[in-house]
XYZ file of N, CA, C and O in Angstrom:
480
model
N 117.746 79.944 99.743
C 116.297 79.832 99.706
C 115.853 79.741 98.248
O 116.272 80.501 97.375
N 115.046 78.834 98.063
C 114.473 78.713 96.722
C 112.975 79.073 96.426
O 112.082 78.453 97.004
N 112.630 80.296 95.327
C 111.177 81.047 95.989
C 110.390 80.511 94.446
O 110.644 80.876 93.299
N 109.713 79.856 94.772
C 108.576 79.821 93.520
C 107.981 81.149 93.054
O 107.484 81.938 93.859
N 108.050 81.426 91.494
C 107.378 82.216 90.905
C 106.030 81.913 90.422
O 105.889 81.233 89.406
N 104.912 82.420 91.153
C 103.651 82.448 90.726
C 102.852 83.280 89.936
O 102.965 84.453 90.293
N 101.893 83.075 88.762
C 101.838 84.408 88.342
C 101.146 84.023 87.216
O 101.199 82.832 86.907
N 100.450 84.856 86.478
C 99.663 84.618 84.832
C 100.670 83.820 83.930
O 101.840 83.983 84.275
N 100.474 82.972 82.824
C 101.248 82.601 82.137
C 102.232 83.588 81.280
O 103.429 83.523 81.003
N 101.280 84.455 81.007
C 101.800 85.921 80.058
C 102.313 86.905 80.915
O 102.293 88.064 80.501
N 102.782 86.665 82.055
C 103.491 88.010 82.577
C 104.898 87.832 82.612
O 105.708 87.701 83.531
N 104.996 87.867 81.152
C 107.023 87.936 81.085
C 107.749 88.910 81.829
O 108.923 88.737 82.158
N 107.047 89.993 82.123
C 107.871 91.072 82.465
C 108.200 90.892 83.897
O 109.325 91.183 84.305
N 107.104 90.339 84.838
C 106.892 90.003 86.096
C 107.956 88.721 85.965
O 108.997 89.168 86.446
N 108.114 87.821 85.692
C 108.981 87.032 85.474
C 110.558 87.400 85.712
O 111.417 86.874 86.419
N 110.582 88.720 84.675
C 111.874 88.734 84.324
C 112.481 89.544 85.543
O 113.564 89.188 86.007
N 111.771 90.670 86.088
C 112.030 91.306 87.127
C 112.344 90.316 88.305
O 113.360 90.061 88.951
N 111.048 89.865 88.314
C 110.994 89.219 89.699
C 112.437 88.174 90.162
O 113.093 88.117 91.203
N 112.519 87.547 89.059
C 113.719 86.548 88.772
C 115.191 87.102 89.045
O 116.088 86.438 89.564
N 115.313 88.644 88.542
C 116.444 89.107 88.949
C 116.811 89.841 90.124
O 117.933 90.200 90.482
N 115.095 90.099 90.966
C 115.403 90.475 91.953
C 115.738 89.652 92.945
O 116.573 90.197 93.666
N 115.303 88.003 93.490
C 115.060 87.368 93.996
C 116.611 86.640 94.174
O 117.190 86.140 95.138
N 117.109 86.928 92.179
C 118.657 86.210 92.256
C 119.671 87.621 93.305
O 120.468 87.425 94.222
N 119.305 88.709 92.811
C 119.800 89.799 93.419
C 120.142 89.841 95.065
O 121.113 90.323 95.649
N 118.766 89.031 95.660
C 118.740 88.576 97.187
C 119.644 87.471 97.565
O 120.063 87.273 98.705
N 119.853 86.919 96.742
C 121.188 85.545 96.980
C 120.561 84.316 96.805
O 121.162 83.263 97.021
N 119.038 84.372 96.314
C 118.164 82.956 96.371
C 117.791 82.700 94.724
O 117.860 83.391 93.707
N 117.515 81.815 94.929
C 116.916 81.150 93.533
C 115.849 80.801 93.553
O 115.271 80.019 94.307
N 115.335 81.684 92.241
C 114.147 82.029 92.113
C 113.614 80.118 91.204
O 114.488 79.285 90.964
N 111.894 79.831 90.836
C 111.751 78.808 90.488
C 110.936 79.508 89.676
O 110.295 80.471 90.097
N 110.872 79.041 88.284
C 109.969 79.511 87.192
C 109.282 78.405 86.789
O 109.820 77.514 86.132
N 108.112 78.384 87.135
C 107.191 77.281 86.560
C 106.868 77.263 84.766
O 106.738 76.254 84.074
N 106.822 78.153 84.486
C 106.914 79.048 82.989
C 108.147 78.076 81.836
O 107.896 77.784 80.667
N 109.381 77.755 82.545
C 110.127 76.832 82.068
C 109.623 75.668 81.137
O 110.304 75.298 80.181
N 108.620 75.201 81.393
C 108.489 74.421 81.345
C 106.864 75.088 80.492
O 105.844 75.169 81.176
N 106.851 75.424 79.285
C 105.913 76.635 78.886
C 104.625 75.520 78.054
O 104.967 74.940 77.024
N 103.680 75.387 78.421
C 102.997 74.735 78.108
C 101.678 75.623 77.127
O 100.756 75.063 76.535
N 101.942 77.140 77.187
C 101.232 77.861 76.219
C 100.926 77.143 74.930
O 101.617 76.555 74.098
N 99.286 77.475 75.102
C 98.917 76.954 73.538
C 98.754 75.529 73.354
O 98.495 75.067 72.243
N 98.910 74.701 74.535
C 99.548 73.257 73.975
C 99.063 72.820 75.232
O 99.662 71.811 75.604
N 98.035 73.289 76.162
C 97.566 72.625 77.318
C 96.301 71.298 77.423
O 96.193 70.405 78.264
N 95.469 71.604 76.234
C 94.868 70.284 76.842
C 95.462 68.965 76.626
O 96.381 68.606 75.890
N 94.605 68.236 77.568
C 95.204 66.780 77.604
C 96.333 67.098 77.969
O 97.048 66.849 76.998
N 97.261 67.699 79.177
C 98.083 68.045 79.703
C 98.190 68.407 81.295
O 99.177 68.410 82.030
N 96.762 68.724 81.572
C 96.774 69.180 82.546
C 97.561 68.433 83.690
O 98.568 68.860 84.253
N 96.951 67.301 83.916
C 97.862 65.987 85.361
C 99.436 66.940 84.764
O 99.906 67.739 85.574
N 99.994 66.820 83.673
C 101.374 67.039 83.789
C 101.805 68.653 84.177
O 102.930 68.940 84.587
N 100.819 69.551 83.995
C 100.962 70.892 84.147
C 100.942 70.942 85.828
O 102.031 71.184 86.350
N 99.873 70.747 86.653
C 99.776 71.121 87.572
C 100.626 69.993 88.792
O 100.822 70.297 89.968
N 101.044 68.640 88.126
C 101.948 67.753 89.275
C 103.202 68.782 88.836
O 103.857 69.182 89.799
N 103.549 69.177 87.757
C 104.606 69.799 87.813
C 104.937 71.512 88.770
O 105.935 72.227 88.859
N 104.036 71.570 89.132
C 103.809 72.949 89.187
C 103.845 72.633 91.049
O 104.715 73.166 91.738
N 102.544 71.509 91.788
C 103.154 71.477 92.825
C 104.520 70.806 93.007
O 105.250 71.316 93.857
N 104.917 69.874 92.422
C 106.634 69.876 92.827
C 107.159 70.808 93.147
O 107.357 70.962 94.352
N 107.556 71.706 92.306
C 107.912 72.798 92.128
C 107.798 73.858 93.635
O 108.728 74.235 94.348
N 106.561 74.094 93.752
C 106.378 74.642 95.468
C 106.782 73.756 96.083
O 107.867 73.997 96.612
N 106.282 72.549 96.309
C 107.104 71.515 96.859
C 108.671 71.358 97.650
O 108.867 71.101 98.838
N 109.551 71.570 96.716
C 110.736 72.107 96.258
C 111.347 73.329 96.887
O 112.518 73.595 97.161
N 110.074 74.089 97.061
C 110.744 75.566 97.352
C 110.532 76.130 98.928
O 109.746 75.405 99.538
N 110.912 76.952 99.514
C 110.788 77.425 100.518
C 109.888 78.573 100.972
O 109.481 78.696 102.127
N 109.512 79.717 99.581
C 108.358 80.728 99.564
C 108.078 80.714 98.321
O 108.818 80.330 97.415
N 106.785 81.215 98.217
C 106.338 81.611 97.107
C 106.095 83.007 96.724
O 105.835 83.610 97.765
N 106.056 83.834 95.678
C 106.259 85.056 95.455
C 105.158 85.179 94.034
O 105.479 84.869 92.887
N 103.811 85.712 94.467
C 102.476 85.069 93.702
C 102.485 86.613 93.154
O 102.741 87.479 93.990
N 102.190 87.066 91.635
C 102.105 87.808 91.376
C 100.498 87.869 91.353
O 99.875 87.020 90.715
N 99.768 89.000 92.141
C 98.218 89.104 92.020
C 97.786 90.304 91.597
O 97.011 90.994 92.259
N 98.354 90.705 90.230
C 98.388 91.253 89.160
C 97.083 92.064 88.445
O 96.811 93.248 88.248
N 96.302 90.517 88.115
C 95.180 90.476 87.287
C 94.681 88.933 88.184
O 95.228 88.235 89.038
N 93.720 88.899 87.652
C 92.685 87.583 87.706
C 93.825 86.708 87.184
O 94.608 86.989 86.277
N 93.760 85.289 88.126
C 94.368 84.145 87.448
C 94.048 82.747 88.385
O 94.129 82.828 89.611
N 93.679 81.456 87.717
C 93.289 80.711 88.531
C 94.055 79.723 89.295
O 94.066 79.029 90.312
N 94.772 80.093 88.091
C 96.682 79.288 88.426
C 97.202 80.068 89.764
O 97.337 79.703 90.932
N 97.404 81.140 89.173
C 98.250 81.603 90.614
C 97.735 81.899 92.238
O 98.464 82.151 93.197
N 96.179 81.779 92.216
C 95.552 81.440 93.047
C 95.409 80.139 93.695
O 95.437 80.115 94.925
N 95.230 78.840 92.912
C 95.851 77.693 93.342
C 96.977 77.440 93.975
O 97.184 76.601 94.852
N 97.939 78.453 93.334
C 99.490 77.871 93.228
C 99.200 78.415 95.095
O 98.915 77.596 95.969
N 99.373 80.045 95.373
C 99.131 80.658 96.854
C 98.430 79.675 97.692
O 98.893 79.603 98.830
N 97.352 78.830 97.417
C 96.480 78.009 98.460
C 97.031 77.228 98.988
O 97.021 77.035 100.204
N 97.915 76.328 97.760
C 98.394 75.123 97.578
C 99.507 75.183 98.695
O 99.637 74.329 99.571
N 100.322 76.352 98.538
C 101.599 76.818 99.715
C 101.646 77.067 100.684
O 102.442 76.548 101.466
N 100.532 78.252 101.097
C 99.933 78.504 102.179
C 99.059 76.873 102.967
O 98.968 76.733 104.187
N 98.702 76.180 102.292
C 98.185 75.037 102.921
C 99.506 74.079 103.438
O 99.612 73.568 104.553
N 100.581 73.972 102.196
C 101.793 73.366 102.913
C 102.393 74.088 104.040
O 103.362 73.405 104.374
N 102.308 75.186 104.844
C 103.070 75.856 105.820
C 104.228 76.674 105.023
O 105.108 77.198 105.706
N 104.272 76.830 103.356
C 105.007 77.550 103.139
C 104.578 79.072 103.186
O 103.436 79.339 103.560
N 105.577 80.225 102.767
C 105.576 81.622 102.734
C 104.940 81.860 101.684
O 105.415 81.242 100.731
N 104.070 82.487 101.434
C 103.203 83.657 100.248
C 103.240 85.077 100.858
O 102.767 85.644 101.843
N 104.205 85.450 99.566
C 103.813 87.010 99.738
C 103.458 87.423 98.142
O 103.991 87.065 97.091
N 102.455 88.229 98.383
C 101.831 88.863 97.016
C 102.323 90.008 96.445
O 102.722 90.866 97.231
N 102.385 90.203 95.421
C 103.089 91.139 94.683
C 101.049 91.436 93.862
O 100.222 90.593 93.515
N 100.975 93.107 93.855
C 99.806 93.209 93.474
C 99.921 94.493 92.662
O 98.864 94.887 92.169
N 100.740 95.033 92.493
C 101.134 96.091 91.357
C 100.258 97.717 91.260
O 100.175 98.645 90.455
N 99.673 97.334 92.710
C 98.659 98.034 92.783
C 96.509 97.734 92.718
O 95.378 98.144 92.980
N 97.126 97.010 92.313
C 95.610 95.991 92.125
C 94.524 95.908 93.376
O 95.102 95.437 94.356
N 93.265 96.187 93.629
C 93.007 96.098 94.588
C 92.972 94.367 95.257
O 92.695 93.400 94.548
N 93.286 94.280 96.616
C 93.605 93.087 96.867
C 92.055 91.887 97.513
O 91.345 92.134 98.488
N 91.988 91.144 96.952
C 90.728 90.271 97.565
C 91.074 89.812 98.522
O 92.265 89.512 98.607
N 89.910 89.489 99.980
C 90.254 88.562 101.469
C 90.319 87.372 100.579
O 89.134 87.096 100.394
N 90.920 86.664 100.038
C 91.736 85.065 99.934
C 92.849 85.426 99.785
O 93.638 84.584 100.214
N 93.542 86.707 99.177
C 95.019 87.075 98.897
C 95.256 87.347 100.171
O 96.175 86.717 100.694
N 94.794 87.960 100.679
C 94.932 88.456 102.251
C 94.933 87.044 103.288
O 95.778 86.693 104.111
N 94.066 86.616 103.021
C 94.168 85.598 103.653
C 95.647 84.442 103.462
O 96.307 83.964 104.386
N 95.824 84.256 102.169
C 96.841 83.150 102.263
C 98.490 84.185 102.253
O 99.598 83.677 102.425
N 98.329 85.134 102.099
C 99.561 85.994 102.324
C 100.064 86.186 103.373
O 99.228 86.307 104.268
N 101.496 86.307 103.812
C 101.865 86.700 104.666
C 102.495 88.108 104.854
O 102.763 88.744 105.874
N 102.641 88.383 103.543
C 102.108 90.187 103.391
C 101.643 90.062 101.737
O 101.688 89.200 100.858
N 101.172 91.467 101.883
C 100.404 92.133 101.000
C 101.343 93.117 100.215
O 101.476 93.935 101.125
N 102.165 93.681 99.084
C 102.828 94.712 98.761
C 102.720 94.978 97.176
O 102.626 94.094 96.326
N 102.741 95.924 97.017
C 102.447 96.838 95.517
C 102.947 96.851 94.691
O 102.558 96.612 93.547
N 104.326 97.246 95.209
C 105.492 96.952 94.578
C 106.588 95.841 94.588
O 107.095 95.454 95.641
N 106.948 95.319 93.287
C 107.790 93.963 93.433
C 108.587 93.940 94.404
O 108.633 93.061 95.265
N 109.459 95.176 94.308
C 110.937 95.642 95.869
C 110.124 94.912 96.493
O 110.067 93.683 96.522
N 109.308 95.888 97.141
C 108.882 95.523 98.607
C 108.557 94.079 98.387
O 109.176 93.415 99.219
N 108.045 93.550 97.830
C 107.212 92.175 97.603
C 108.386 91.252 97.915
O 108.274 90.473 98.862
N 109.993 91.296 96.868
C 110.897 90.454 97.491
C 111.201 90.911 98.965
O 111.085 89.982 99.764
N 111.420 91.644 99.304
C 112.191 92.166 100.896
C 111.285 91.374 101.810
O 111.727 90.713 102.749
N 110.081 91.456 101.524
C 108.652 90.860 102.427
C 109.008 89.479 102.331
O 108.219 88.806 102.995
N 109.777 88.875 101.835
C 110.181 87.292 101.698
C 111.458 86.905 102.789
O 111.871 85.774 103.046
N 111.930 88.175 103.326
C 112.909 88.202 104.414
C 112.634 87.841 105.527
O 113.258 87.133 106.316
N 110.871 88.753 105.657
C 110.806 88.597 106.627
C 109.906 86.741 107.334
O 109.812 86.521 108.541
């Protein structure tokens, strides 16, 4: 299974976890981040965001970190949830808004739980 990583541009840490938990599960994780367009986005966008749905495209779930406010990773959840793929939210505790709820197929606090919720 190949799980798109969704998430603020600046959440390395969420990245780095998430990435080793996901490899930890036997799947491969997708880092849109690769491809780091920080600092260097306008007049970029068509290439930021065709790259970004490929990418879900590509993958089988998505694993949206809903962290903090972000408009990206809210797109990215719509965009998946509209293809019939898996969103599960990772929210760190954060209180959760009805659109996360809505395009999720669970809701969880903690990253653990957040990958395991990709099992189901």
């Amino acid at each position: 299974m190949r799980v798109y990583l969704a998430g603020p541009p600046y959440a390395e840490e969420y990245r780095r976890r998430a990435g080793a938990l996901v490899r930890a599960a036997g799947w491969e994780p997708v880092d849109p981040m690769r491809r780091d367009f920080r600092g260097r986005t306008e007049g970029r966008e068509r290439e930021i965001v065709e790259g970004d749905l490929a990418d879900i495209d590509s993958c089988d779930a998505v694993l949206a970190a809903f962290t903090a406010a972000d408009e990206g990773t809210s797109m990215e959840a719509w965009y998946a949830h509209r293809a019939g793929k898996r969103v599960v939210a990772y929210t760190g505790g954060t209180p959760v808004h009805p659109w996360t709820r809505f395009v999720a197929a669970a809701v969880e606090a903690a990253l653990e739980a957040a990958v395991e919720a990709l099992r189901r």
